[in-house]
Amino acid sequence: MLFAQLNKTSCKTYLVGGSSSSIILIDPILEHVDDYLDNLSKKNLKLEAVIDTHTHADHISGSAALKDRTDCQYIMHENAPSQCVTKRVKEGDIIEIADIKLEVIESHGHTRDSISLIWEGKLFSGDALFLDDGGAGRDDLPGGDSAKHWVTLEKFRQLPENLVVYPAHDYREREPSNLARQKLTNPHLKKRTQEEFEDYLNDLRLGPADWMKDVLKANYSCAQDISAAWIPIDAPSCEIKGTMDVGVNEIEVEAISVEDLALKITNHETPIMLDVREPLELRSKLGHIKGVINIPIGRLIPHLEQMSDKKEEEIIIVCRSGSRAYTAAQIMKKAGFKKPLVLNGGMIAWNMI
Ligand SMILES: [Fe+2]
C-alpha cells in the first residue's frame, strides 16, 4: 500500500496506491503539477486517476492539467460543474483502479459536489471536516448549504470511529486522528440539532470571501493557468478567522506605521518583532526585518505559552500586508498579551520606505 501527503502548504494532496505501480491523487493543486509528475516518474508510478473531493474555492485544482498531461481519469461527484471531469460518482459508488478501492460518501454542505472517500482505514474528508478546532469548510460560498452540511456531519458521526480523518486543508499542522478523537476535539462534530448547528455557524462570523467566487469560476472552467484567479496570500481562507473562539474577531488592536518602526530600530529601541508569515515567505522578494522571530500564524497558538514572559512587552507583528498580523494580534490580545502592535501595511509597506 502506498500513501503520502504531498504538499507543504495548508492545501493537502494525497497519493494512494496499492500493490502495483498504479496510483491516484486526491485534490492535486495546479502549482505543484510539475513536482507531482517529476516524483511519479522518478518512482516509476503511473497516475491512473485524479479525484477532486469538491470544486475548490481557495486554489486552482491541478486535476485538469494532470488529466491532459497523463490521460488519467478525472473523477468528481455527479453534481460537479466542471466539464473536463471524465467519471462522475455518487453516494455508495466504489472507485476501483487496479487493487485500489475507494468508497464514495456524498458529503455535501461546503459545496453541492462534495464527496469524501474511505480507503484503508482513512476518511478523506475534503472540506466537509477539518481537524480538531479547525472545524470544517465554510458553507457560505455559491453551492454551499449548511442544512446539507449538518446531514453530512450526522453521517460522519455514524461512521466507524477508528477511521482516521485526512482533510483537504489544515492550517495549523495538526496531526490526523480518528473520528473518536474528532468527536471530542472538533466543534463541527458536536451533536446538535439542525437549528443549533445554524446558530453555531452564525456565531463563527466568517470574513468576506468574494475572491473565492473567482477561484470557483476558474475551477468550473478547468483553468490550467495559476493566474486564472487572484488568490490573496494573506487570505485566512476557510479557517483562521472562521473558527477562532467566538469574540476574537471583534477584538480591536493597535497598529504602528513602518516609519515609526524604522525610527525605533534606528534609535536602537530593539522592539520584539514577530513575523507570522510562512518561513518561505521570509526568504522571498519582500524579505524580512532583521531580528524578527518567525512563527507562522497557523502555529501561533501553541507557541504563545513559550512567550508568556513577554506578555507585558510591546510586540510588533509583521506579515505581508497586515492581514495575518491583525489576526495574530487579536489572538495574542485574547491570550493576555498587553501590547501587540500590527505593522501597518506589512512587508509591502516596509519595502516602500
Ligand atoms: Fe473547499
Short mmCIF file of C-alpha atoms and ligand atoms in Angstrom, two decimals:
data_model
loop_
_atom_site.label_atom_id
_atom_site.label_comp_id
_atom_site.label_asym_id
_atom_site.label_seq_id
_atom_site.Cartn_x
_atom_site.Cartn_y
_atom_site.Cartn_z
CA MET A 1 0.00 0.00 0.00
CA LEU A 2 1.26 3.46 -0.87
CA PHE A 3 0.13 6.54 0.96
CA ALA A 4 1.55 10.05 1.18
CA GLN A 5 0.52 13.65 1.70
CA LEU A 6 2.39 15.65 -0.94
CA ASN A 7 2.18 19.38 -0.14
CA LYS A 8 3.94 21.52 2.45
CA THR A 9 1.16 24.11 2.41
CA SER A 10 -2.24 24.20 4.08
CA CYS A 11 -3.83 22.57 1.00
CA LYS A 12 -3.39 18.81 1.17
CA THR A 13 -2.91 16.40 -1.74
CA TYR A 14 -2.96 12.69 -1.01
CA LEU A 15 -1.34 9.93 -3.03
CA VAL A 16 -2.88 6.48 -2.66
CA GLY A 17 -1.68 3.28 -4.26
CA GLY A 18 -2.00 -0.47 -3.94
CA SER A 19 0.45 -3.23 -4.74
CA SER A 20 1.11 -2.19 -8.35
CA SER A 21 2.60 0.99 -9.80
CA SER A 22 -0.89 2.47 -10.33
CA ILE A 23 -1.69 5.43 -8.12
CA ILE A 24 -4.44 8.01 -7.59
CA LEU A 25 -4.02 11.63 -6.48
CA ILE A 26 -6.72 13.20 -4.36
CA ASP A 27 -7.07 17.00 -4.58
CA PRO A 28 -3.95 17.87 -6.59
CA ILE A 29 -3.04 21.57 -6.84
CA LEU A 30 -2.18 23.28 -10.10
CA GLU A 31 1.01 24.96 -8.93
CA HIS A 32 2.53 21.59 -7.88
CA VAL A 33 1.67 19.63 -11.03
CA ASP A 34 5.26 19.59 -12.34
CA ASP A 35 6.53 18.36 -8.95
CA TYR A 36 3.92 15.61 -8.81
CA LEU A 37 4.83 14.39 -12.29
CA ASP A 38 8.58 14.53 -11.59
CA ASN A 39 8.14 12.50 -8.43
CA LEU A 40 5.89 9.92 -10.05
CA SER A 41 8.30 9.47 -12.91
CA LYS A 42 11.29 9.08 -10.53
CA LYS A 43 9.40 6.37 -8.63
CA ASN A 44 8.03 4.70 -11.79
CA LEU A 45 4.47 5.27 -10.65
CA LYS A 46 1.62 5.64 -13.08
CA LEU A 47 -1.09 8.19 -12.41
CA GLU A 48 -4.37 6.41 -13.20
CA ALA A 49 -6.81 8.95 -11.80
CA VAL A 50 -7.19 12.29 -10.09
CA ILE A 51 -10.10 12.94 -7.74
CA ASP A 52 -11.29 16.33 -6.55
CA THR A 53 -13.29 15.99 -3.36
CA HIS A 54 -15.20 19.11 -4.44
CA THR A 55 -14.88 22.24 -6.55
CA HIS A 56 -12.23 24.15 -4.66
CA ALA A 57 -12.61 27.84 -3.86
CA ASP A 58 -9.20 28.69 -2.45
CA HIS A 59 -6.83 27.24 -5.03
CA ILE A 60 -6.92 26.10 -8.64
CA SER A 61 -7.16 22.37 -8.98
CA GLY A 62 -4.34 20.53 -10.74
CA SER A 63 -6.69 17.81 -11.96
CA ALA A 64 -7.50 19.25 -15.40
CA ALA A 65 -3.80 19.75 -16.17
CA LEU A 66 -2.88 16.26 -14.92
CA LYS A 67 -5.67 14.71 -16.97
CA ASP A 68 -4.42 16.46 -20.10
CA ARG A 69 -0.77 15.66 -19.46
CA THR A 70 -1.16 12.00 -18.48
CA ASP A 71 -4.52 10.97 -19.93
CA CYS A 72 -5.61 9.81 -16.49
CA GLN A 73 -9.24 9.75 -15.38
CA TYR A 74 -10.63 12.85 -13.69
CA ILE A 75 -13.21 11.87 -11.09
CA MET A 76 -15.68 14.10 -9.27
CA HIS A 77 -19.22 13.95 -7.92
CA GLU A 78 -22.01 13.90 -10.48
CA ASN A 79 -23.03 17.46 -9.47
CA ALA A 80 -19.59 18.90 -10.31
CA PRO A 81 -19.95 21.78 -12.80
CA SER A 82 -16.52 21.17 -14.35
CA GLN A 83 -16.77 20.00 -17.95
CA CYS A 84 -13.41 18.22 -18.01
CA VAL A 85 -14.41 15.55 -15.48
CA THR A 86 -14.33 12.13 -17.16
CA LYS A 87 -16.02 9.99 -14.49
CA ARG A 88 -18.82 11.11 -12.21
CA VAL A 89 -19.61 9.34 -8.95
CA LYS A 90 -22.32 9.36 -6.31
CA GLU A 91 -23.05 8.03 -2.82
CA GLY A 92 -22.07 4.39 -2.37
CA ASP A 93 -20.03 4.08 -5.57
CA ILE A 94 -16.72 2.29 -5.36
CA ILE A 95 -13.86 3.83 -7.32
CA GLU A 96 -11.83 0.78 -8.30
CA ILE A 97 -8.49 1.19 -10.01
CA ALA A 98 -6.01 -1.70 -10.05
CA ASP A 99 -6.33 -3.02 -6.48
CA ILE A 100 -7.24 0.39 -5.02
CA LYS A 101 -10.86 0.60 -3.90
CA LEU A 102 -12.23 3.86 -2.56
CA GLU A 103 -15.76 4.08 -1.22
CA VAL A 104 -17.59 7.29 -2.11
CA ILE A 105 -19.63 9.13 0.51
CA GLU A 106 -21.60 12.20 -0.50
CA SER A 107 -20.62 14.89 1.97
CA HIS A 108 -22.43 17.97 0.68
CA GLY A 109 -22.74 21.25 2.51
CA HIS A 110 -19.47 23.07 1.88
CA THR A 111 -20.35 22.61 -1.81
CA ARG A 112 -23.08 20.69 -3.63
CA ASP A 113 -20.50 18.38 -5.22
CA SER A 114 -18.55 17.41 -2.10
CA ILE A 115 -17.52 13.81 -1.64
CA SER A 116 -15.46 12.05 0.97
CA LEU A 117 -13.63 8.80 0.40
CA ILE A 118 -12.97 5.82 2.61
CA TRP A 119 -9.85 3.76 1.95
CA GLU A 120 -7.71 1.56 4.18
CA GLY A 121 -8.97 2.93 7.50
CA LYS A 122 -8.79 6.52 6.30
CA LEU A 123 -11.50 9.07 5.69
CA PHE A 124 -10.50 11.64 3.07
CA SER A 125 -12.98 14.22 4.23
CA GLY A 126 -12.36 17.05 1.77
CA ASP A 127 -13.58 20.28 3.35
CA ALA A 128 -16.59 18.58 4.95
CA LEU A 129 -14.48 18.09 8.08
CA PHE A 130 -11.14 19.53 9.12
CA LEU A 131 -9.15 18.51 12.19
CA ASP A 132 -9.75 19.49 15.80
CA ASP A 133 -10.60 23.17 16.36
CA GLY A 134 -10.25 23.71 12.59
CA GLY A 135 -13.90 22.69 12.33
CA ALA A 136 -14.80 22.38 8.66
CA GLY A 137 -15.01 24.30 5.39
CA ARG A 138 -17.38 27.23 5.16
CA ASP A 139 -20.92 26.85 3.80
CA ASP A 140 -21.49 30.41 2.60
CA LEU A 141 -19.97 30.13 -0.88
CA PRO A 142 -22.04 29.51 -4.03
CA GLY A 143 -23.42 25.97 -3.78
CA GLY A 144 -22.88 25.87 -0.02
CA ASP A 145 -25.75 24.61 2.11
CA SER A 146 -25.48 24.43 5.88
CA ALA A 147 -28.53 22.14 6.18
CA LYS A 148 -26.77 19.61 3.95
CA HIS A 149 -23.57 20.03 5.93
CA TRP A 150 -25.46 19.18 9.10
CA VAL A 151 -26.70 15.96 7.41
CA THR A 152 -23.11 15.16 6.35
CA LEU A 153 -21.80 15.65 9.88
CA GLU A 154 -24.55 13.40 11.25
CA LYS A 155 -23.41 10.81 8.67
CA PHE A 156 -19.79 11.17 9.80
CA ARG A 157 -20.90 10.66 13.40
CA GLN A 158 -22.25 7.24 12.38
CA LEU A 159 -19.08 6.07 10.60
CA PRO A 160 -16.65 3.66 12.31
CA GLU A 161 -14.83 5.72 14.93
CA ASN A 162 -11.44 4.24 14.07
CA LEU A 163 -11.38 5.93 10.65
CA VAL A 164 -8.54 8.47 10.59
CA VAL A 165 -9.53 11.85 9.16
CA TYR A 166 -7.41 13.30 6.34
CA PRO A 167 -8.88 16.68 5.36
CA ALA A 168 -8.24 18.75 2.23
CA HIS A 169 -6.86 21.56 4.40
CA ASP A 170 -5.07 22.08 7.62
CA TYR A 171 -3.73 25.46 8.63
CA ARG A 172 -2.01 24.62 11.90
CA GLU A 173 -0.02 21.42 11.34
CA ARG A 174 -2.47 19.29 13.25
CA GLU A 175 -1.94 15.56 13.29
CA PRO A 176 -4.65 13.47 11.62
CA SER A 177 -6.58 11.50 14.21
CA ASN A 178 -9.59 9.22 14.21
CA LEU A 179 -13.26 10.08 14.34
CA ALA A 180 -13.48 9.07 18.00
CA ARG A 181 -10.98 11.81 18.84
CA GLN A 182 -12.55 14.26 16.40
CA LYS A 183 -15.87 13.84 18.18
CA LEU A 184 -14.11 15.20 21.27
CA THR A 185 -12.00 17.91 19.67
CA ASN A 186 -13.81 19.15 16.56
CA PRO A 187 -16.60 21.64 17.28
CA HIS A 188 -18.32 20.81 13.99
CA LEU A 189 -18.84 17.21 15.15
CA LYS A 190 -20.55 18.16 18.37
CA LYS A 191 -24.02 16.62 18.48
CA ARG A 192 -26.51 19.39 17.67
CA THR A 193 -29.96 19.83 16.24
CA GLN A 194 -30.01 21.42 12.81
CA GLU A 195 -31.18 24.67 14.40
CA GLU A 196 -28.31 24.61 16.90
CA PHE A 197 -25.90 23.98 14.03
CA GLU A 198 -27.19 27.10 12.22
CA ASP A 199 -26.68 29.16 15.41
CA TYR A 200 -23.16 27.75 15.77
CA LEU A 201 -22.30 28.71 12.17
CA ASN A 202 -23.72 32.21 12.61
CA ASP A 203 -21.51 32.69 15.66
CA LEU A 204 -18.40 31.92 13.60
CA ARG A 205 -18.78 35.27 11.81
CA LEU A 206 -16.84 34.29 8.72
CA GLY A 207 -14.97 37.06 6.97
CA PRO A 208 -15.72 38.13 3.39
CA ALA A 209 -14.51 35.86 0.62
CA ASP A 210 -15.56 37.39 -2.68
CA TRP A 211 -12.24 36.40 -4.23
CA MET A 212 -13.22 32.76 -3.69
CA LYS A 213 -16.06 33.13 -6.19
CA ASP A 214 -13.49 33.84 -8.92
CA VAL A 215 -11.49 30.76 -7.94
CA LEU A 216 -14.64 28.65 -8.17
CA LYS A 217 -15.24 30.00 -11.68
CA ALA A 218 -11.65 29.15 -12.68
CA ASN A 219 -12.18 25.59 -11.48
CA TYR A 220 -15.59 25.33 -13.20
CA SER A 221 -13.80 26.15 -16.46
CA CYS A 222 -10.88 23.70 -15.95
CA ALA A 223 -8.31 26.51 -15.70
CA GLN A 224 -4.69 25.49 -16.16
CA ASP A 225 -3.13 28.88 -15.53
CA ILE A 226 -2.32 29.84 -11.94
CA SER A 227 -3.16 33.46 -12.74
CA ALA A 228 -6.70 32.49 -13.81
CA ALA A 229 -7.97 33.85 -10.50
CA TRP A 230 -6.50 36.19 -7.93
CA ILE A 231 -5.75 34.35 -4.70
CA PRO A 232 -4.55 36.55 -1.84
CA ILE A 233 -1.58 35.07 0.01
CA ASP A 234 -2.78 36.60 3.24
CA ALA A 235 -6.31 35.23 3.00
CA PRO A 236 -7.43 33.46 6.13
CA SER A 237 -9.42 31.27 3.76
CA CYS A 238 -11.76 28.85 5.46
CA GLU A 239 -10.38 28.62 8.88
CA ILE A 240 -8.14 31.07 10.72
CA LYS A 241 -10.83 33.74 11.09
CA GLY A 242 -13.66 31.32 10.69
CA THR A 243 -13.28 29.08 13.67
CA MET A 244 -11.43 31.18 16.17
CA ASP A 245 -13.07 31.46 19.56
CA VAL A 246 -16.23 33.49 19.45
CA GLY A 247 -15.37 37.07 20.22
CA VAL A 248 -11.81 37.13 18.88
CA ASN A 249 -12.92 38.69 15.60
CA GLU A 250 -14.25 41.70 17.50
CA ILE A 251 -11.09 42.44 19.48
CA GLU A 252 -9.59 45.76 18.46
CA VAL A 253 -5.85 46.02 18.12
CA GLU A 254 -3.45 48.88 17.60
CA ALA A 255 -1.00 49.42 14.78
CA ILE A 256 2.36 51.04 14.19
CA SER A 257 3.49 52.66 10.95
CA VAL A 258 6.55 51.45 9.08
CA GLU A 259 8.11 54.90 9.60
CA ASP A 260 7.70 54.67 13.38
CA LEU A 261 9.13 51.16 13.42
CA ALA A 262 12.10 52.29 11.32
CA LEU A 263 12.69 55.10 13.83
CA LYS A 264 12.60 52.68 16.76
CA ILE A 265 15.17 50.48 15.06
CA THR A 266 17.39 53.46 14.22
CA ASN A 267 17.17 54.58 17.86
CA HIS A 268 18.17 51.07 19.00
CA GLU A 269 14.91 50.65 20.86
CA THR A 270 15.01 46.97 19.72
CA PRO A 271 11.33 46.11 19.84
CA ILE A 272 10.27 42.47 19.86
CA MET A 273 9.18 41.72 16.31
CA LEU A 274 7.12 38.69 15.40
CA ASP A 275 6.74 37.74 11.74
CA VAL A 276 3.71 35.47 11.27
CA ARG A 277 4.34 34.55 7.62
CA GLU A 278 5.43 31.12 6.42
CA PRO A 279 9.25 30.58 6.54
CA LEU A 280 9.49 30.52 2.74
CA GLU A 281 7.95 33.97 2.55
CA LEU A 282 10.71 35.40 4.72
CA ARG A 283 13.15 34.34 2.02
CA SER A 284 11.02 35.76 -0.79
CA LYS A 285 11.45 39.06 -2.62
CA LEU A 286 9.80 41.01 0.19
CA GLY A 287 12.44 39.72 2.59
CA HIS A 288 12.17 40.17 6.34
CA ILE A 289 13.16 42.62 9.00
CA LYS A 290 16.41 41.73 10.73
CA GLY A 291 15.84 40.23 14.15
CA VAL A 292 12.25 39.06 13.73
CA ILE A 293 11.02 35.91 15.45
CA ASN A 294 9.20 33.78 12.87
CA ILE A 295 6.10 31.91 13.99
CA PRO A 296 3.62 31.30 11.15
CA ILE A 297 0.08 32.34 12.06
CA GLY A 298 -1.08 28.73 11.90
CA ARG A 299 1.34 27.75 14.65
CA LEU A 300 0.95 30.82 16.83
CA ILE A 301 -1.48 29.50 19.43
CA PRO A 302 0.66 26.53 20.57
CA HIS A 303 3.71 28.86 20.81
CA LEU A 304 2.08 31.52 22.97
CA GLU A 305 2.87 29.65 26.17
CA GLN A 306 6.61 29.95 25.44
CA MET A 307 6.18 33.71 25.03
CA SER A 308 4.29 34.23 28.27
CA ASP A 309 7.22 36.17 29.81
CA LYS A 310 6.66 38.82 27.14
CA LYS A 311 3.01 39.48 27.94
CA GLU A 312 3.68 43.00 29.25
CA GLU A 313 6.02 43.98 26.42
CA GLU A 314 5.35 45.71 23.13
CA ILE A 315 5.38 43.12 20.35
CA ILE A 316 5.31 44.30 16.76
CA ILE A 317 3.62 41.79 14.48
CA VAL A 318 4.56 41.61 10.83
CA CYS A 319 3.15 39.81 7.80
CA ARG A 320 2.89 40.52 4.10
CA SER A 321 0.18 43.17 4.08
CA GLY A 322 -1.04 43.38 7.66
CA SER A 323 -3.98 40.98 7.48
CA ARG A 324 -2.44 37.97 9.20
CA ALA A 325 -0.69 40.25 11.68
CA TYR A 326 -4.07 41.71 12.61
CA THR A 327 -5.45 38.24 13.28
CA ALA A 328 -2.31 37.32 15.25
CA ALA A 329 -2.63 40.47 17.36
CA GLN A 330 -6.26 39.60 18.12
CA ILE A 331 -5.27 36.08 19.16
CA MET A 332 -2.47 37.42 21.36
CA LYS A 333 -4.64 40.05 22.99
CA LYS A 334 -7.23 37.36 23.78
CA ALA A 335 -4.39 35.34 25.34
CA GLY A 336 -3.46 38.23 27.66
CA PHE A 337 -0.66 39.96 25.74
CA LYS A 338 -0.94 43.65 26.59
CA LYS A 339 0.71 45.40 23.65
CA PRO A 340 0.61 43.56 20.34
CA LEU A 341 1.03 46.13 17.55
CA VAL A 342 0.29 45.39 13.89
CA LEU A 343 2.85 46.70 11.42
CA ASN A 344 0.57 48.72 9.14
CA GLY A 345 0.83 47.55 5.54
CA GLY A 346 3.22 44.75 6.49
CA MET A 347 6.32 43.97 4.45
CA ILE A 348 4.78 45.55 1.36
CA ALA A 349 4.78 48.92 3.11
CA TRP A 350 8.18 48.25 4.73
CA ASN A 351 9.71 47.76 1.32
CA MET A 352 8.38 51.10 0.14
CA ILE A 353 10.17 53.31 2.67
FE FE B 1 -13.09 23.87 -0.30
#
